[in-house]
CSV table of C-alpha atoms in Angstrom, one decimal:
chain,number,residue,atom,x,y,z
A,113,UNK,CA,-0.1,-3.7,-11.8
A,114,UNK,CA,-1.8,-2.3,-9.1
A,115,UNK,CA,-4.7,-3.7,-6.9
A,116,UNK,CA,-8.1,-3.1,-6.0
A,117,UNK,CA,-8.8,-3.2,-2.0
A,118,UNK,CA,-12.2,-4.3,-1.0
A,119,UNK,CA,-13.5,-4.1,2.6
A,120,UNK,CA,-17.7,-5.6,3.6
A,121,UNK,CA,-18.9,-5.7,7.0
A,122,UNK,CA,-16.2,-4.1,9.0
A,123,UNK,CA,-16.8,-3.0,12.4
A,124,UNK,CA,-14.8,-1.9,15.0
A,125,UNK,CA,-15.7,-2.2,18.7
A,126,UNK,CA,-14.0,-1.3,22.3
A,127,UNK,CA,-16.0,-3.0,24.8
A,128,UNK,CA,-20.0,-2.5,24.4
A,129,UNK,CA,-18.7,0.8,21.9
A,130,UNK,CA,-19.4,0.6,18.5
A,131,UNK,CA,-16.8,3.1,16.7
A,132,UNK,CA,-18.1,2.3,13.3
A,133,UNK,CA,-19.7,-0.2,10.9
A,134,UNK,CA,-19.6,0.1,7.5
A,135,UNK,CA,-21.3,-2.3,4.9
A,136,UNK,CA,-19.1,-1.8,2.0
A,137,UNK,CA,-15.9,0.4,0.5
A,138,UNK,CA,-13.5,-0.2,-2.2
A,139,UNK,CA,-10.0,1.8,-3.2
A,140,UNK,CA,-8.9,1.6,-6.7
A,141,UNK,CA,-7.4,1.6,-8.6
A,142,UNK,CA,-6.2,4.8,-8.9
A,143,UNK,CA,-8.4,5.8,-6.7
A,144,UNK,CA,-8.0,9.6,-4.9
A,145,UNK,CA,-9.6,9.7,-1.4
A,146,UNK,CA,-9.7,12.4,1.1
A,147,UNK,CA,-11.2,10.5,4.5
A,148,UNK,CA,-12.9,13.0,7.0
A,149,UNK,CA,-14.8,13.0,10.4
A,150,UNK,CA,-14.5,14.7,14.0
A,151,UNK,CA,-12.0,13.5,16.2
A,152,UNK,CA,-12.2,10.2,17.4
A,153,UNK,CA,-14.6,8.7,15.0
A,154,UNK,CA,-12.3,6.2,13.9
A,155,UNK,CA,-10.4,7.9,10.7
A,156,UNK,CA,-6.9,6.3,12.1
A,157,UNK,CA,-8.6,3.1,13.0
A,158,UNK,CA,-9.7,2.7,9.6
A,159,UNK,CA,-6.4,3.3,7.7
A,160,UNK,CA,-4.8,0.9,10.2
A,161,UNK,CA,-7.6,-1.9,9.2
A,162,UNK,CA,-7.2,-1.6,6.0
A,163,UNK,CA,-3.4,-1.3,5.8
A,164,UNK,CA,-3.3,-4.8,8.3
A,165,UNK,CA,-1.9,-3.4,10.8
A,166,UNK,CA,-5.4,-3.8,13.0
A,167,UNK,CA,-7.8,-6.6,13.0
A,168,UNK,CA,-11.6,-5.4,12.9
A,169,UNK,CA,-13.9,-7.0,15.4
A,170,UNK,CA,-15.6,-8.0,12.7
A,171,UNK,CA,-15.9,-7.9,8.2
A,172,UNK,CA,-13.6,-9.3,5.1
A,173,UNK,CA,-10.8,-7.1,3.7
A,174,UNK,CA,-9.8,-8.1,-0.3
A,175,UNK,CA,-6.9,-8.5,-0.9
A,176,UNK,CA,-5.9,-10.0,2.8
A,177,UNK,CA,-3.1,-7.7,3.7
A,178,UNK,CA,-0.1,-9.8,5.4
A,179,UNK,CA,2.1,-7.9,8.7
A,180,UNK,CA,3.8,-4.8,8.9
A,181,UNK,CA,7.2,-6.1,8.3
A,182,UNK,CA,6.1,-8.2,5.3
A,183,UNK,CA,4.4,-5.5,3.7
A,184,UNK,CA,7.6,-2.9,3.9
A,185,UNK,CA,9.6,-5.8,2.7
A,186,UNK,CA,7.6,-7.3,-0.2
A,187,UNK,CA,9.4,-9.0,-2.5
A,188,UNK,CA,10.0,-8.8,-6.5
A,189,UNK,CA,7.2,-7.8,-8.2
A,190,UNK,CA,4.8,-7.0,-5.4
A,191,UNK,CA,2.9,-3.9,-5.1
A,192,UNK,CA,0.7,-3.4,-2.0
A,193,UNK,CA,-0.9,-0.9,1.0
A,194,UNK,CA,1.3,1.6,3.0
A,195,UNK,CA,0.1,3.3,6.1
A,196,UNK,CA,2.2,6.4,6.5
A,197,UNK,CA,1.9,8.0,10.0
A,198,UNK,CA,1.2,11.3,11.1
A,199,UNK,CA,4.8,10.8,13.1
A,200,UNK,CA,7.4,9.4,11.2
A,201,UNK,CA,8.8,6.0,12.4
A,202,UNK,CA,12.3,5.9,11.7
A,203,UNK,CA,15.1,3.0,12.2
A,204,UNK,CA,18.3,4.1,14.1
A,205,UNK,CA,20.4,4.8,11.4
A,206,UNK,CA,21.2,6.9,8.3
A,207,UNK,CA,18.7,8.6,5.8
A,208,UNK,CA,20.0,6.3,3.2
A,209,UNK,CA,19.5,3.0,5.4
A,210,UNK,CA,15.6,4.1,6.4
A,211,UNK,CA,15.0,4.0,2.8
A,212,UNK,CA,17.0,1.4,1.2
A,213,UNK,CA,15.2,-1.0,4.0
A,214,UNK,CA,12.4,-1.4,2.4
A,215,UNK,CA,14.1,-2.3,-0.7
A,216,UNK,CA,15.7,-5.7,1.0
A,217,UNK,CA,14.1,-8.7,0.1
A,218,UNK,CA,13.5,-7.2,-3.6
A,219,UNK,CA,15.4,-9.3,-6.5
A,220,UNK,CA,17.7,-6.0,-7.2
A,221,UNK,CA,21.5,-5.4,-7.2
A,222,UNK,CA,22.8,-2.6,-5.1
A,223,UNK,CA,23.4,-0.4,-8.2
A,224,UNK,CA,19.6,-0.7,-8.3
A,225,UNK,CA,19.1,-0.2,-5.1
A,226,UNK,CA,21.0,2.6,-4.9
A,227,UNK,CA,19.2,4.7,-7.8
A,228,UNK,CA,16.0,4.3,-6.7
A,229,UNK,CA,16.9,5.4,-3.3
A,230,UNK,CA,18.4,8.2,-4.5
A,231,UNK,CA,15.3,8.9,-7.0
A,232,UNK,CA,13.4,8.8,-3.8
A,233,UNK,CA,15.7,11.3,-1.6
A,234,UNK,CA,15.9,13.7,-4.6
A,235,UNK,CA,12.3,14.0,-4.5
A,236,UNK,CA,11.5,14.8,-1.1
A,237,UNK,CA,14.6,17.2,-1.3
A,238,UNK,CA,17.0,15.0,0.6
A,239,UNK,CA,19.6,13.5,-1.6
A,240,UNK,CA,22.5,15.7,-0.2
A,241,UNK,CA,21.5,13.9,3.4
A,242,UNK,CA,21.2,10.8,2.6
A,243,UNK,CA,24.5,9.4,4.8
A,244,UNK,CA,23.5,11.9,8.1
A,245,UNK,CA,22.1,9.9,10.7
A,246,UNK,CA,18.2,10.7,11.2
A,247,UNK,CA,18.4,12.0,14.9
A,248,UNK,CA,20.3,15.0,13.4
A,249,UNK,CA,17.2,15.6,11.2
A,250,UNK,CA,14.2,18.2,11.5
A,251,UNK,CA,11.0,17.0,12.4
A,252,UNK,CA,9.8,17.9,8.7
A,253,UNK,CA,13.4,16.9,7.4
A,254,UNK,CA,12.1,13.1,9.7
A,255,UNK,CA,8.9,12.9,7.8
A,256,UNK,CA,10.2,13.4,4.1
A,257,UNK,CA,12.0,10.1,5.5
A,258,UNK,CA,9.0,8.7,6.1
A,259,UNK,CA,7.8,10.0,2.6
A,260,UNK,CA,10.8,8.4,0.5
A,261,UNK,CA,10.6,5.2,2.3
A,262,UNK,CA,7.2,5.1,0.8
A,263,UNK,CA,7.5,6.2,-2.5
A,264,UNK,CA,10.3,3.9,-3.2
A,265,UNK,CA,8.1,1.0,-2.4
A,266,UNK,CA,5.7,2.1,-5.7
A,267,UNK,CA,2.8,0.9,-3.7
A,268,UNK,CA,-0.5,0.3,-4.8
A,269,UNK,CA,-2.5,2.4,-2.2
A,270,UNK,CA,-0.6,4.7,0.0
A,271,UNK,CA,-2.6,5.3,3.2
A,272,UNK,CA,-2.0,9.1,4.9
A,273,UNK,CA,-2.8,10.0,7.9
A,274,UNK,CA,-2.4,14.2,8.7
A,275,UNK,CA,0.6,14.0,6.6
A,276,UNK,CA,0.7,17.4,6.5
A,277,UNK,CA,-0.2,18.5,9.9
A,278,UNK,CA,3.0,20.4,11.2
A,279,UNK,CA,5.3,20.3,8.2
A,280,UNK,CA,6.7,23.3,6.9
A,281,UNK,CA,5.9,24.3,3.6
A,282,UNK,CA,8.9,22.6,1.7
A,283,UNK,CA,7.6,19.8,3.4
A,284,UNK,CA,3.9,19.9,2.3
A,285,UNK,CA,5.1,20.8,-1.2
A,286,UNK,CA,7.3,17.7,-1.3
A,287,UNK,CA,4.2,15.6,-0.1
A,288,UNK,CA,2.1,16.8,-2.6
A,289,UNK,CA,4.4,16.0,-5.8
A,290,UNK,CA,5.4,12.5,-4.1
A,291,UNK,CA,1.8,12.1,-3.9
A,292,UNK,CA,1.1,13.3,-7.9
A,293,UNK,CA,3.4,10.4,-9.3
A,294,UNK,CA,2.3,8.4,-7.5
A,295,UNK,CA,-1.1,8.9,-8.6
A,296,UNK,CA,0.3,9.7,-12.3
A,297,UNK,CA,2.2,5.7,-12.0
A,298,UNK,CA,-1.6,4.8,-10.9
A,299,UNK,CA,-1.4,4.1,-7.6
A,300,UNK,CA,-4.1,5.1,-5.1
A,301,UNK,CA,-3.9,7.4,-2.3
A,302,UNK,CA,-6.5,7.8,1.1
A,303,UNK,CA,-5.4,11.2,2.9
A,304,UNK,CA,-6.7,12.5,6.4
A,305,UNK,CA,-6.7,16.0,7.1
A,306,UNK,CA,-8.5,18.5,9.4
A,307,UNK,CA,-8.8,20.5,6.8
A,308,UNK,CA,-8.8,21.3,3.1
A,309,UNK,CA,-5.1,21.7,1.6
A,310,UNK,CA,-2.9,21.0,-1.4
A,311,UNK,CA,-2.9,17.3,-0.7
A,312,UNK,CA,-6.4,17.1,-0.3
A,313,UNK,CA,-7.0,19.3,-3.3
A,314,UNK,CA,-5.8,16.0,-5.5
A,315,UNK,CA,-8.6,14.0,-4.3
A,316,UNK,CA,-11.4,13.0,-6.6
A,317,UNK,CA,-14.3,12.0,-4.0
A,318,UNK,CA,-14.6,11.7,-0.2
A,319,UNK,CA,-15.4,9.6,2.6
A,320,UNK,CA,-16.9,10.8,5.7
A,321,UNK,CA,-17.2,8.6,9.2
A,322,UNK,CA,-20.5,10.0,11.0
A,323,UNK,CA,-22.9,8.3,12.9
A,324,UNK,CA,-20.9,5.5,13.1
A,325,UNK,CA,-21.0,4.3,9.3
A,326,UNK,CA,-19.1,5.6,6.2
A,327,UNK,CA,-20.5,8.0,3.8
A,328,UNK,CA,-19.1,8.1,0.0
A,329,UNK,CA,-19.6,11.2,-2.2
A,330,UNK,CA,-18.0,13.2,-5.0
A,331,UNK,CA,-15.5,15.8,-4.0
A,332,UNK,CA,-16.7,19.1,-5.5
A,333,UNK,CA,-14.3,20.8,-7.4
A,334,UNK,CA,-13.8,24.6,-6.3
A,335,UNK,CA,-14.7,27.0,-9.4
A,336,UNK,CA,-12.5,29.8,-10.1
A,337,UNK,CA,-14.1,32.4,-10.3
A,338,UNK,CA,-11.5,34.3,-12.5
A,339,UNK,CA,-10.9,31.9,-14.5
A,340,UNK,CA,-14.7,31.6,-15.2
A,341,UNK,CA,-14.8,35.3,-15.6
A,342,UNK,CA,-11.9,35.1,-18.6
A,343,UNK,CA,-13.6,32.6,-20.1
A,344,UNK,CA,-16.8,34.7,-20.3
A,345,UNK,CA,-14.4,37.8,-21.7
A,346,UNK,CA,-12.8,35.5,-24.3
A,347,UNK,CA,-16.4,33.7,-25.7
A,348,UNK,CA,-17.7,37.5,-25.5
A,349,UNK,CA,-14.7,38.6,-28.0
A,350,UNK,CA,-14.6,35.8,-30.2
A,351,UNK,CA,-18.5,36.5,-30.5
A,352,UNK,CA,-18.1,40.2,-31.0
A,353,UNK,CA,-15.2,39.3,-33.7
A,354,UNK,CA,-17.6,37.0,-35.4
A,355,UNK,CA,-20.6,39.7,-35.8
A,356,UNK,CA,-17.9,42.1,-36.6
A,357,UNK,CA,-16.2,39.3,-39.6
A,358,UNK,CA,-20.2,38.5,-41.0
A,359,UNK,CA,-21.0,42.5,-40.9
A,360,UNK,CA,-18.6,43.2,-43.1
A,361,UNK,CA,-19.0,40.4,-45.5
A,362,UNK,CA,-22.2,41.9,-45.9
């Protein structure tokens, strides 16, 4: 079952600064969000907030979101928000121990364990290095850690911020399907990017931070203009065979 994640009032202040306040926002579920804004308007601030890994000077967060270390452990049963970082955080250890950690506290046998880890590493292209320590690994290679550790969690709302930003394509392309069943199991995702790319393109509406407040709108969908154009060809033939079907009748 996954949850709905309500924020009102939340502000965020350094000092006499105001970075933003916004009245009201809610993810989910199933809920695809693409969070944009110039640099330094409080996009990362955010994602922190409402993952509980930052306070806000002031507002209430639904569901209240417990620490870092109880999130990544949750127990049986529990679905909940992930902040995944631009750089991945890894434990000193193997690919297969990064993941599997999150997994601890869950009512599971290793068997278990082990096959979902697994699942998890075979998605993001990383089964075969799953016992390599991760200081041997790429910086990509260090992120699709990062990724798995996530996706193995099944969480409700998976927070990303510039996931892709320097990955290498494989990378990106692992992302974006880790991202897809997550939304197909009904999950929700918020992604931050610079720009417009594959992740971003599985959004459904947007948020933009400006003038210190949030601002929610539909995400436009891009029309192809081929494919519009072979539409137009087919309905112009299927017309031109109908005139053709009743002229001969006659």
């Amino acid at each position: 079952m996954t949850i709905q994640l309500k924020a009102k009032q939340i502000s965020m202040r350094f000092n006499t600064r105001v970075l933003f306040h916004i009245p009201e926002l809610s993810i989910g579920p199933n809920d695809a969000v693409y969070l944009k804004g110039a640099n330094g308007v409080g996009k990362t601030t955010l994602l922190k907030i409402l993952a509980g890994l930052l306070k806000p000077s002031s507002g209430v967060i639904t569901p209240k979101q417990g620490g870092f270390f109880n999130r990544l452990c949750s127990g049986a049963g529990r679905k909940d928000v992930i902040y995944l970082h631009q750089s991945a955080y890894l434990f000193d250890g193997t690919v297969y121990q990064n993941v599997v950690y999150g997994l601890k506290h869950r009512r599971q046998n290793a068997h278990d364990k082990r096959a979902d880890v697994i699942a998890a590493l075979r998605l993001v292209g990383l089964e075969t290095l799953a016992d390599e320590h991760v200081s041997v690994l790429s910086g990509g290679e260090k992120q699709r850690v990062a990724m798995a550790r996530a996706w193995v969690l099944k969480p409700s709302i998976l927070l990303m911020d510039e996931p892709s930003a320097s990955l290498d394509q494989e990378s990106i392309e692992r992302l974006v399907t880790m991202a897809q069943d997550l939304l197909d199991l009904g999950s929700s995702i918020v992604v931050t990017s610079h720009q417009a790319n594959r992740l971003t393109a599985l959004c459904r509406k947007q948020w933009w931070i400006k003038d210190c407040t949030l601002i929610e709108s539909p995400l436009l969908q891009v029309i192809d203009k081929s494919s519009v154009n072979k539409s137009a060809i087919k309905h112009a033939n299927i017309n031109q065979e109908s005139t053709y079907a009743a002229t001969s009748a006659d």
